[in-house]
């Protein structure tokens, strides 16, 4: 059984109840504690494993800033569950390199309007190779098609 847990700034990976891997989220540094247990998964990315009690999601706290309509953003706001394209890097010529599957959810408010900034949860499917981008302070861009409508920063 594989289990992933995040406490504060630290991600822990357990296999059969034993701690085998730890990663510090803000720096990206990691340590393997049990090479024998960890080694048998070298042909599989940690992101490909199925985690119990996680619903297959990586959940991040972030600040979302939507561009105003005048800056090229949306004309209307977004509601919880919104699923844009998430872009973590661009090619050298400024084009989208790759997009990731995820949604934006929030509590206590009904809508985020163009030009506003709010604290949100970003949820990404765990099977994507996204871990390299997930460090405290990292910024990614929110797109609708090729149009960048905002940005988010990992808290």
C-alpha atoms as an extended CHARMM CRD file, in Angstrom:
* protein
*
       155  EXT
         1         1  UNK       CA              0.0000000000        0.0000000000        0.0000000000  PROA      1               0.0000000000
         2         2  UNK       CA              1.3240000000        3.4360000000       -0.9570000000  PROA      2               0.0000000000
         3         3  UNK       CA              0.3150000000        6.5350000000        1.0010000000  PROA      3               0.0000000000
         4         4  UNK       CA              1.2760000000       10.1870000000        0.4870000000  PROA      4               0.0000000000
         5         5  UNK       CA              0.9720000000       12.8220000000        3.2180000000  PROA      5               0.0000000000
         6         6  UNK       CA              1.7530000000       16.5460000000        3.2200000000  PROA      6               0.0000000000
         7         7  UNK       CA              2.4440000000       18.2970000000        6.5220000000  PROA      7               0.0000000000
         8         8  UNK       CA              3.3830000000       21.9520000000        6.3490000000  PROA      8               0.0000000000
         9         9  UNK       CA              6.3420000000       22.2170000000        3.9910000000  PROA      9               0.0000000000
        10        10  UNK       CA              7.0750000000       18.4730000000        3.8170000000  PROA      10              0.0000000000
        11        11  UNK       CA              5.7810000000       15.6910000000        1.5760000000  PROA      11              0.0000000000
        12        12  UNK       CA              6.0970000000       12.1140000000        2.8870000000  PROA      12              0.0000000000
        13        13  UNK       CA              5.7530000000        8.8730000000        0.9160000000  PROA      13              0.0000000000
        14        14  UNK       CA              5.0180000000        5.6720000000        2.8310000000  PROA      14              0.0000000000
        15        15  UNK       CA              5.0130000000        2.1430000000        1.4270000000  PROA      15              0.0000000000
        16        16  UNK       CA              3.3760000000       -0.4980000000        3.6200000000  PROA      16              0.0000000000
        17        17  UNK       CA              3.4590000000        1.9150000000        6.5590000000  PROA      17              0.0000000000
        18        18  UNK       CA              7.1940000000        2.6350000000        6.2780000000  PROA      18              0.0000000000
        19        19  UNK       CA              8.5710000000        6.0720000000        5.4050000000  PROA      19              0.0000000000
        20        20  UNK       CA             10.5840000000        5.6630000000        2.2010000000  PROA      20              0.0000000000
        21        21  UNK       CA             10.7680000000        9.2030000000        0.7630000000  PROA      21              0.0000000000
        22        22  UNK       CA             10.5900000000       12.7960000000        2.0100000000  PROA      22              0.0000000000
        23        23  UNK       CA             10.5590000000       16.0340000000       -0.0140000000  PROA      23              0.0000000000
        24        24  UNK       CA             10.7740000000       19.6170000000        1.1990000000  PROA      24              0.0000000000
        25        25  UNK       CA              8.2330000000       21.4400000000       -0.9710000000  PROA      25              0.0000000000
        26        26  UNK       CA              9.7050000000       24.9390000000       -0.7930000000  PROA      26              0.0000000000
        27        27  UNK       CA             13.2070000000       23.8760000000       -1.9090000000  PROA      27              0.0000000000
        28        28  UNK       CA             12.4870000000       20.7230000000       -3.9230000000  PROA      28              0.0000000000
        29        29  UNK       CA             15.1680000000       18.7930000000       -2.0010000000  PROA      29              0.0000000000
        30        30  UNK       CA             14.3680000000       15.1740000000       -1.2320000000  PROA      30              0.0000000000
        31        31  UNK       CA             15.7140000000       12.1600000000        0.6270000000  PROA      31              0.0000000000
        32        32  UNK       CA             15.1600000000        8.4250000000        0.1100000000  PROA      32              0.0000000000
        33        33  UNK       CA             15.0210000000        6.5840000000        3.4520000000  PROA      33              0.0000000000
        34        34  UNK       CA             14.4600000000        2.9990000000        2.3190000000  PROA      34              0.0000000000
        35        35  UNK       CA             16.2480000000        2.2610000000       -0.9430000000  PROA      35              0.0000000000
        36        36  UNK       CA             14.9940000000       -1.3370000000       -1.1020000000  PROA      36              0.0000000000
        37        37  UNK       CA             11.3130000000       -0.3660000000       -0.8890000000  PROA      37              0.0000000000
        38        38  UNK       CA             11.7460000000        2.7100000000       -3.0630000000  PROA      38              0.0000000000
        39        39  UNK       CA             13.9440000000        0.9700000000       -5.6520000000  PROA      39              0.0000000000
        40        40  UNK       CA             11.2780000000       -1.4880000000       -6.7680000000  PROA      40              0.0000000000
        41        41  UNK       CA              9.3600000000        1.5100000000       -8.2290000000  PROA      41              0.0000000000
        42        42  UNK       CA             12.1960000000        2.8880000000      -10.3460000000  PROA      42              0.0000000000
        43        43  UNK       CA             10.3440000000        1.9550000000      -13.5200000000  PROA      43              0.0000000000
        44        44  UNK       CA              7.2950000000        3.8830000000      -12.3550000000  PROA      44              0.0000000000
        45        45  UNK       CA              7.0960000000        7.5640000000      -11.5100000000  PROA      45              0.0000000000
        46        46  UNK       CA              5.8460000000        8.3280000000       -8.0200000000  PROA      46              0.0000000000
        47        47  UNK       CA              3.1480000000       10.3230000000       -9.8100000000  PROA      47              0.0000000000
        48        48  UNK       CA              1.9300000000        7.1440000000      -11.4970000000  PROA      48              0.0000000000
        49        49  UNK       CA              1.1870000000        5.3600000000       -8.2220000000  PROA      49              0.0000000000
        50        50  UNK       CA             -2.3340000000        5.3090000000       -6.8270000000  PROA      50              0.0000000000
        51        51  UNK       CA             -2.6340000000        6.9740000000       -3.4420000000  PROA      51              0.0000000000
        52        52  UNK       CA             -5.3960000000        6.0400000000       -1.0780000000  PROA      52              0.0000000000
        53        53  UNK       CA             -7.4790000000        8.8070000000        0.4850000000  PROA      53              0.0000000000
        54        54  UNK       CA             -6.2050000000       11.4020000000       -1.9850000000  PROA      54              0.0000000000
        55        55  UNK       CA             -8.7530000000       10.9280000000       -4.7840000000  PROA      55              0.0000000000
        56        56  UNK       CA             -5.8530000000       11.0460000000       -7.2290000000  PROA      56              0.0000000000
        57        57  UNK       CA             -5.2350000000       14.7660000000       -6.6420000000  PROA      57              0.0000000000
        58        58  UNK       CA             -2.3830000000       17.0570000000       -5.6960000000  PROA      58              0.0000000000
        59        59  UNK       CA             -3.9230000000       19.9810000000       -3.8130000000  PROA      59              0.0000000000
        60        60  UNK       CA             -2.0900000000       23.3150000000       -3.5040000000  PROA      60              0.0000000000
        61        61  UNK       CA             -2.8530000000       26.5240000000       -1.6400000000  PROA      61              0.0000000000
        62        62  UNK       CA             -2.2500000000       29.4720000000       -3.9350000000  PROA      62              0.0000000000
        63        63  UNK       CA             -3.0210000000       33.1090000000       -4.6500000000  PROA      63              0.0000000000
        64        64  UNK       CA             -4.8450000000       33.6200000000       -7.9560000000  PROA      64              0.0000000000
        65        65  UNK       CA             -4.6880000000       36.9530000000       -9.7710000000  PROA      65              0.0000000000
        66        66  UNK       CA             -7.0940000000       37.3050000000      -12.6880000000  PROA      66              0.0000000000
        67        67  UNK       CA             -6.2500000000       39.8700000000      -15.3580000000  PROA      67              0.0000000000
        68        68  UNK       CA             -8.7780000000       42.6280000000      -15.8090000000  PROA      68              0.0000000000
        69        69  UNK       CA            -10.8130000000       42.6880000000      -19.0130000000  PROA      69              0.0000000000
        70        70  UNK       CA             -8.7690000000       45.7080000000      -20.1600000000  PROA      70              0.0000000000
        71        71  UNK       CA             -5.5380000000       43.7060000000      -19.7030000000  PROA      71              0.0000000000
        72        72  UNK       CA             -6.8570000000       40.9260000000      -21.9390000000  PROA      72              0.0000000000
        73        73  UNK       CA             -8.5500000000       38.8580000000      -19.2660000000  PROA      73              0.0000000000
        74        74  UNK       CA            -12.0750000000       37.4500000000      -19.1600000000  PROA      74              0.0000000000
        75        75  UNK       CA            -15.2020000000       39.5640000000      -19.3920000000  PROA      75              0.0000000000
        76        76  UNK       CA            -16.8870000000       37.5280000000      -16.6450000000  PROA      76              0.0000000000
        77        77  UNK       CA            -15.6820000000       35.9580000000      -13.4250000000  PROA      77              0.0000000000
        78        78  UNK       CA            -14.9630000000       32.3230000000      -12.6180000000  PROA      78              0.0000000000
        79        79  UNK       CA            -16.7200000000       30.0150000000      -10.1700000000  PROA      79              0.0000000000
        80        80  UNK       CA            -15.3340000000       27.2220000000       -8.0090000000  PROA      80              0.0000000000
        81        81  UNK       CA            -14.4900000000       24.1510000000      -10.0970000000  PROA      81              0.0000000000
        82        82  UNK       CA            -13.2420000000       26.1990000000      -13.0670000000  PROA      82              0.0000000000
        83        83  UNK       CA            -10.9080000000       24.1220000000      -15.2940000000  PROA      83              0.0000000000
        84        84  UNK       CA             -8.5250000000       26.2780000000      -17.3260000000  PROA      84              0.0000000000
        85        85  UNK       CA             -5.2380000000       25.3120000000      -18.9310000000  PROA      85              0.0000000000
        86        86  UNK       CA             -2.4350000000       25.4630000000      -16.3450000000  PROA      86              0.0000000000
        87        87  UNK       CA              0.9300000000       26.4620000000      -17.8610000000  PROA      87              0.0000000000
        88        88  UNK       CA              4.1640000000       26.2130000000      -15.8670000000  PROA      88              0.0000000000
        89        89  UNK       CA              6.5870000000       27.1810000000      -18.6200000000  PROA      89              0.0000000000
        90        90  UNK       CA              6.7760000000       28.5410000000      -22.1340000000  PROA      90              0.0000000000
        91        91  UNK       CA              9.0940000000       27.6720000000      -25.0220000000  PROA      91              0.0000000000
        92        92  UNK       CA             11.9590000000       30.0250000000      -25.9530000000  PROA      92              0.0000000000
        93        93  UNK       CA              9.7230000000       31.7350000000      -28.5260000000  PROA      93              0.0000000000
        94        94  UNK       CA              6.9700000000       32.4180000000      -25.9450000000  PROA      94              0.0000000000
        95        95  UNK       CA              4.5660000000       29.6340000000      -26.9050000000  PROA      95              0.0000000000
        96        96  UNK       CA              2.8840000000       27.2740000000      -24.4450000000  PROA      96              0.0000000000
        97        97  UNK       CA              5.2250000000       24.3630000000      -23.7520000000  PROA      97              0.0000000000
        98        98  UNK       CA              2.6990000000       22.0450000000      -22.0770000000  PROA      98              0.0000000000
        99        99  UNK       CA             -0.5780000000       22.3700000000      -20.2020000000  PROA      99              0.0000000000
       100       100  UNK       CA             -1.6650000000       20.4470000000      -17.1110000000  PROA      100             0.0000000000
       101       101  UNK       CA             -5.0580000000       19.1640000000      -16.0340000000  PROA      101             0.0000000000
       102       102  UNK       CA             -6.4560000000       20.7420000000      -12.9150000000  PROA      102             0.0000000000
       103       103  UNK       CA             -9.1880000000       22.8890000000      -11.4850000000  PROA      103             0.0000000000
       104       104  UNK       CA             -9.4760000000       25.9390000000       -9.2720000000  PROA      104             0.0000000000
       105       105  UNK       CA            -11.6910000000       25.7580000000       -6.2030000000  PROA      105             0.0000000000
       106       106  UNK       CA            -12.3960000000       28.1980000000       -3.4320000000  PROA      106             0.0000000000
       107       107  UNK       CA            -14.4700000000       28.4640000000       -0.2990000000  PROA      107             0.0000000000
       108       108  UNK       CA            -16.4730000000       31.2870000000        1.2590000000  PROA      108             0.0000000000
       109       109  UNK       CA            -17.0020000000       33.1610000000       -2.0120000000  PROA      109             0.0000000000
       110       110  UNK       CA            -19.1280000000       32.4620000000       -5.0690000000  PROA      110             0.0000000000
       111       111  UNK       CA            -17.0680000000       34.0410000000       -7.8030000000  PROA      111             0.0000000000
       112       112  UNK       CA            -13.7170000000       35.6650000000       -8.5800000000  PROA      112             0.0000000000
       113       113  UNK       CA            -14.0660000000       38.6170000000      -10.9610000000  PROA      113             0.0000000000
       114       114  UNK       CA            -11.5920000000       39.8990000000      -13.5620000000  PROA      114             0.0000000000
       115       115  UNK       CA             -8.9320000000       42.0640000000      -11.9000000000  PROA      115             0.0000000000
       116       116  UNK       CA             -9.3500000000       40.3880000000       -8.4900000000  PROA      116             0.0000000000
       117       117  UNK       CA             -6.8530000000       38.4540000000       -6.3910000000  PROA      117             0.0000000000
       118       118  UNK       CA             -7.9700000000       35.6550000000       -4.0540000000  PROA      118             0.0000000000
       119       119  UNK       CA             -6.6390000000       32.6780000000       -2.1280000000  PROA      119             0.0000000000
       120       120  UNK       CA             -7.6430000000       29.4260000000       -3.8360000000  PROA      120             0.0000000000
       121       121  UNK       CA             -6.9710000000       25.7050000000       -3.9300000000  PROA      121             0.0000000000
       122       122  UNK       CA             -5.5660000000       24.3410000000       -7.1820000000  PROA      122             0.0000000000
       123       123  UNK       CA             -6.1480000000       20.6180000000       -7.6810000000  PROA      123             0.0000000000
       124       124  UNK       CA             -4.1140000000       18.6610000000      -10.2190000000  PROA      124             0.0000000000
       125       125  UNK       CA             -4.4520000000       15.0600000000      -11.3380000000  PROA      125             0.0000000000
       126       126  UNK       CA             -1.6350000000       13.1360000000       -9.7130000000  PROA      126             0.0000000000
       127       127  UNK       CA             -0.6400000000       11.0800000000      -12.7600000000  PROA      127             0.0000000000
       128       128  UNK       CA              0.9300000000       14.1030000000      -14.4730000000  PROA      128             0.0000000000
       129       129  UNK       CA              4.6580000000       14.7710000000      -14.2380000000  PROA      129             0.0000000000
       130       130  UNK       CA              4.1610000000       18.0580000000      -12.4250000000  PROA      130             0.0000000000
       131       131  UNK       CA              6.2320000000       17.6420000000       -9.2470000000  PROA      131             0.0000000000
       132       132  UNK       CA              9.2490000000       19.5830000000      -10.5530000000  PROA      132             0.0000000000
       133       133  UNK       CA              7.1500000000       22.7750000000      -10.6320000000  PROA      133             0.0000000000
       134       134  UNK       CA              5.6460000000       22.4460000000       -7.1640000000  PROA      134             0.0000000000
       135       135  UNK       CA              7.7460000000       24.5990000000       -4.8870000000  PROA      135             0.0000000000
       136       136  UNK       CA              6.6740000000       27.3710000000       -2.5530000000  PROA      136             0.0000000000
       137       137  UNK       CA              6.6150000000       30.7000000000       -4.3880000000  PROA      137             0.0000000000
       138       138  UNK       CA              6.4560000000       29.1270000000       -7.8640000000  PROA      138             0.0000000000
       139       139  UNK       CA              4.2090000000       30.9740000000      -10.3120000000  PROA      139             0.0000000000
       140       140  UNK       CA              2.1530000000       29.4610000000      -13.1130000000  PROA      140             0.0000000000
       141       141  UNK       CA             -0.1650000000       30.9530000000      -15.6880000000  PROA      141             0.0000000000
       142       142  UNK       CA             -3.8780000000       30.4070000000      -16.2420000000  PROA      142             0.0000000000
       143       143  UNK       CA             -4.9980000000       30.1480000000      -19.8660000000  PROA      143             0.0000000000
       144       144  UNK       CA             -8.1620000000       29.8460000000      -21.9070000000  PROA      144             0.0000000000
       145       145  UNK       CA             -6.8390000000       28.5360000000      -25.1890000000  PROA      145             0.0000000000
       146       146  UNK       CA             -3.8280000000       30.7060000000      -26.0680000000  PROA      146             0.0000000000
       147       147  UNK       CA             -5.1670000000       33.6460000000      -24.0310000000  PROA      147             0.0000000000
       148       148  UNK       CA             -3.4860000000       34.1500000000      -20.6430000000  PROA      148             0.0000000000
       149       149  UNK       CA             -6.1780000000       35.2960000000      -18.2220000000  PROA      149             0.0000000000
       150       150  UNK       CA             -4.2640000000       35.1980000000      -14.9460000000  PROA      150             0.0000000000
       151       151  UNK       CA             -1.5020000000       33.7810000000      -12.8250000000  PROA      151             0.0000000000
       152       152  UNK       CA             -1.2190000000       31.8830000000       -9.5660000000  PROA      152             0.0000000000
       153       153  UNK       CA              1.5020000000       31.5770000000       -6.9390000000  PROA      153             0.0000000000
       154       154  UNK       CA              1.9910000000       28.5420000000       -4.6830000000  PROA      154             0.0000000000
       155       155  UNK       CA              1.7540000000       29.3720000000       -1.0000000000  PROA      155             0.0000000000
